[in-house]
């Protein structure tokens, strides 16, 4: 089963719809982020992932990990993302202490159907930047993707 990812009402209809795979660990990953990290993930999903979809892979924002698994690479602060992706007026809504907060976050996803992004999980790389941990997170995301395909 899937649940829809609720973003604030944006004027532009996103070109890709975002869903969360309930059998994945995205909700658990998201709940472990602090408020500032959650805000930057929401902004990156709304302003980068939803408009670009699979085209994130043609940029520094995305990486094709193979076998249908992709990652959204979030490594810019929230102010930079809002300014670069055409929503500079929203910067004033962000608490000052969050605006330049450094983040290094991966969101694992797949793309399917009529322009749907399915969020499978995520990883806060700043908290544990080891290659071993990253490989473990990617393996977990692969097994979640397999479970979704079986479903």
Tab-separated table of C-alpha atoms in Angstrom:
chain	number	residue	atom	x	y	z
A	1	UNK	CA	0.000	0.000	0.000
A	2	UNK	CA	1.095	3.580	-0.565
A	3	UNK	CA	0.395	6.894	1.067
A	4	UNK	CA	0.638	10.280	-0.565
A	5	UNK	CA	3.290	12.723	0.496
A	6	UNK	CA	1.640	15.950	1.610
A	7	UNK	CA	3.416	19.137	0.620
A	8	UNK	CA	2.026	22.603	1.084
A	9	UNK	CA	-0.157	23.789	-1.754
A	10	UNK	CA	2.146	24.972	-4.473
A	11	UNK	CA	0.956	27.044	-7.403
A	12	UNK	CA	2.716	24.902	-9.976
A	13	UNK	CA	1.329	21.398	-10.255
A	14	UNK	CA	4.318	19.051	-9.854
A	15	UNK	CA	5.006	17.061	-12.980
A	16	UNK	CA	5.628	13.875	-10.985
A	17	UNK	CA	3.425	12.722	-8.136
A	18	UNK	CA	5.159	11.612	-4.961
A	19	UNK	CA	4.105	8.507	-3.049
A	20	UNK	CA	5.601	6.778	-0.027
A	21	UNK	CA	5.820	2.985	0.030
A	22	UNK	CA	4.353	1.961	3.392
A	23	UNK	CA	6.497	-1.178	3.415
A	24	UNK	CA	9.622	0.959	3.232
A	25	UNK	CA	11.560	2.848	5.860
A	26	UNK	CA	11.022	6.385	4.560
A	27	UNK	CA	8.645	7.305	7.412
A	28	UNK	CA	11.103	6.017	10.034
A	29	UNK	CA	14.027	7.825	8.360
A	30	UNK	CA	11.970	11.050	8.144
A	31	UNK	CA	10.867	10.847	11.787
A	32	UNK	CA	14.507	10.655	12.911
A	33	UNK	CA	15.481	13.905	11.178
A	34	UNK	CA	15.437	17.145	13.125
A	35	UNK	CA	13.003	19.893	12.093
A	36	UNK	CA	15.524	21.711	9.902
A	37	UNK	CA	16.504	18.485	8.118
A	38	UNK	CA	12.844	17.617	7.543
A	39	UNK	CA	12.258	21.057	6.054
A	40	UNK	CA	15.159	20.686	3.607
A	41	UNK	CA	13.944	17.211	2.565
A	42	UNK	CA	10.436	18.605	1.938
A	43	UNK	CA	11.814	21.511	-0.101
A	44	UNK	CA	14.085	19.219	-2.157
A	45	UNK	CA	11.200	16.824	-2.871
A	46	UNK	CA	8.827	19.658	-3.773
A	47	UNK	CA	11.219	21.840	-5.812
A	48	UNK	CA	13.669	19.319	-7.269
A	49	UNK	CA	12.304	15.756	-7.274
A	50	UNK	CA	8.636	16.411	-8.139
A	51	UNK	CA	9.379	18.771	-11.070
A	52	UNK	CA	12.353	16.814	-12.468
A	53	UNK	CA	11.439	13.207	-11.697
A	54	UNK	CA	13.875	10.777	-13.276
A	55	UNK	CA	15.701	13.715	-14.894
A	56	UNK	CA	17.426	14.295	-11.531
A	57	UNK	CA	19.911	11.713	-12.865
A	58	UNK	CA	21.065	14.171	-15.524
A	59	UNK	CA	22.165	16.484	-12.703
A	60	UNK	CA	24.133	16.388	-9.448
A	61	UNK	CA	20.802	15.793	-7.657
A	62	UNK	CA	20.326	12.213	-8.700
A	63	UNK	CA	22.123	8.942	-9.124
A	64	UNK	CA	20.931	5.748	-10.759
A	65	UNK	CA	22.018	2.965	-8.400
A	66	UNK	CA	20.924	0.260	-10.868
A	67	UNK	CA	18.061	-2.272	-11.007
A	68	UNK	CA	15.412	0.424	-10.714
A	69	UNK	CA	16.818	2.043	-7.571
A	70	UNK	CA	17.650	5.762	-7.550
A	71	UNK	CA	18.823	8.272	-4.990
A	72	UNK	CA	18.006	11.940	-4.534
A	73	UNK	CA	21.199	13.570	-3.256
A	74	UNK	CA	20.489	16.525	-0.972
A	75	UNK	CA	23.663	18.422	-0.136
A	76	UNK	CA	22.619	22.058	-0.237
A	77	UNK	CA	21.099	24.116	2.513
A	78	UNK	CA	17.452	25.057	2.373
A	79	UNK	CA	18.081	28.696	1.433
A	80	UNK	CA	20.217	27.717	-1.572
A	81	UNK	CA	17.591	25.250	-2.822
A	82	UNK	CA	14.757	27.787	-2.530
A	83	UNK	CA	16.788	30.490	-4.310
A	84	UNK	CA	17.993	28.177	-7.091
A	85	UNK	CA	14.628	26.574	-7.732
A	86	UNK	CA	12.545	29.691	-8.086
A	87	UNK	CA	11.018	30.175	-4.647
A	88	UNK	CA	13.203	32.894	-3.076
A	89	UNK	CA	10.139	34.504	-1.477
A	90	UNK	CA	9.848	31.421	0.768
A	91	UNK	CA	13.275	31.955	2.354
A	92	UNK	CA	11.756	34.462	4.790
A	93	UNK	CA	9.412	31.712	6.091
A	94	UNK	CA	12.417	29.594	7.132
A	95	UNK	CA	13.848	30.166	10.628
A	96	UNK	CA	17.197	31.980	10.298
A	97	UNK	CA	19.143	29.243	12.094
A	98	UNK	CA	18.001	26.652	9.492
A	99	UNK	CA	18.807	28.625	6.359
A	100	UNK	CA	22.489	27.750	6.088
A	101	UNK	CA	22.419	24.460	8.027
A	102	UNK	CA	24.653	21.911	6.315
A	103	UNK	CA	22.913	18.715	5.195
A	104	UNK	CA	23.979	15.524	3.463
A	105	UNK	CA	20.910	13.371	2.936
A	106	UNK	CA	20.007	10.571	0.540
A	107	UNK	CA	16.417	9.708	-0.353
A	108	UNK	CA	15.991	6.327	-2.062
A	109	UNK	CA	13.230	6.019	-4.638
A	110	UNK	CA	12.017	4.406	-7.832
A	111	UNK	CA	10.033	5.793	-10.756
A	112	UNK	CA	7.031	4.027	-12.260
A	113	UNK	CA	3.677	4.321	-14.012
A	114	UNK	CA	2.376	7.697	-15.112
A	115	UNK	CA	5.192	9.841	-13.721
A	116	UNK	CA	5.094	8.580	-10.145
A	117	UNK	CA	8.021	8.749	-7.731
A	118	UNK	CA	7.859	6.129	-4.993
A	119	UNK	CA	9.894	7.011	-1.884
A	120	UNK	CA	11.419	3.875	-0.362
A	121	UNK	CA	13.743	5.128	2.355
A	122	UNK	CA	16.486	7.547	3.242
A	123	UNK	CA	19.801	8.039	4.936
A	124	UNK	CA	21.294	10.945	6.872
A	125	UNK	CA	24.863	10.722	5.617
A	126	UNK	CA	26.079	13.585	7.809
A	127	UNK	CA	25.223	11.562	10.916
A	128	UNK	CA	27.134	8.466	9.771
A	129	UNK	CA	29.274	9.180	6.691
A	130	UNK	CA	31.074	5.811	6.566
A	131	UNK	CA	31.085	3.924	3.261
A	132	UNK	CA	30.055	0.783	5.173
A	133	UNK	CA	26.913	2.491	6.515
A	134	UNK	CA	26.050	3.890	3.074
A	135	UNK	CA	26.341	0.413	1.498
A	136	UNK	CA	24.137	-0.994	4.266
A	137	UNK	CA	21.481	1.701	3.574
A	138	UNK	CA	21.588	0.998	-0.183
A	139	UNK	CA	21.186	-2.769	0.434
A	140	UNK	CA	18.169	-2.038	2.671
A	141	UNK	CA	16.648	0.189	-0.047
A	142	UNK	CA	17.187	-2.583	-2.642
A	143	UNK	CA	15.363	-5.113	-0.492
A	144	UNK	CA	12.475	-2.647	0.033
A	145	UNK	CA	12.285	-2.138	-3.753
A	146	UNK	CA	12.151	-5.944	-4.219
A	147	UNK	CA	9.333	-6.184	-1.660
A	148	UNK	CA	7.402	-3.462	-3.498
A	149	UNK	CA	7.877	-5.219	-6.854
A	150	UNK	CA	6.556	-8.488	-5.334
A	151	UNK	CA	3.531	-6.646	-3.939
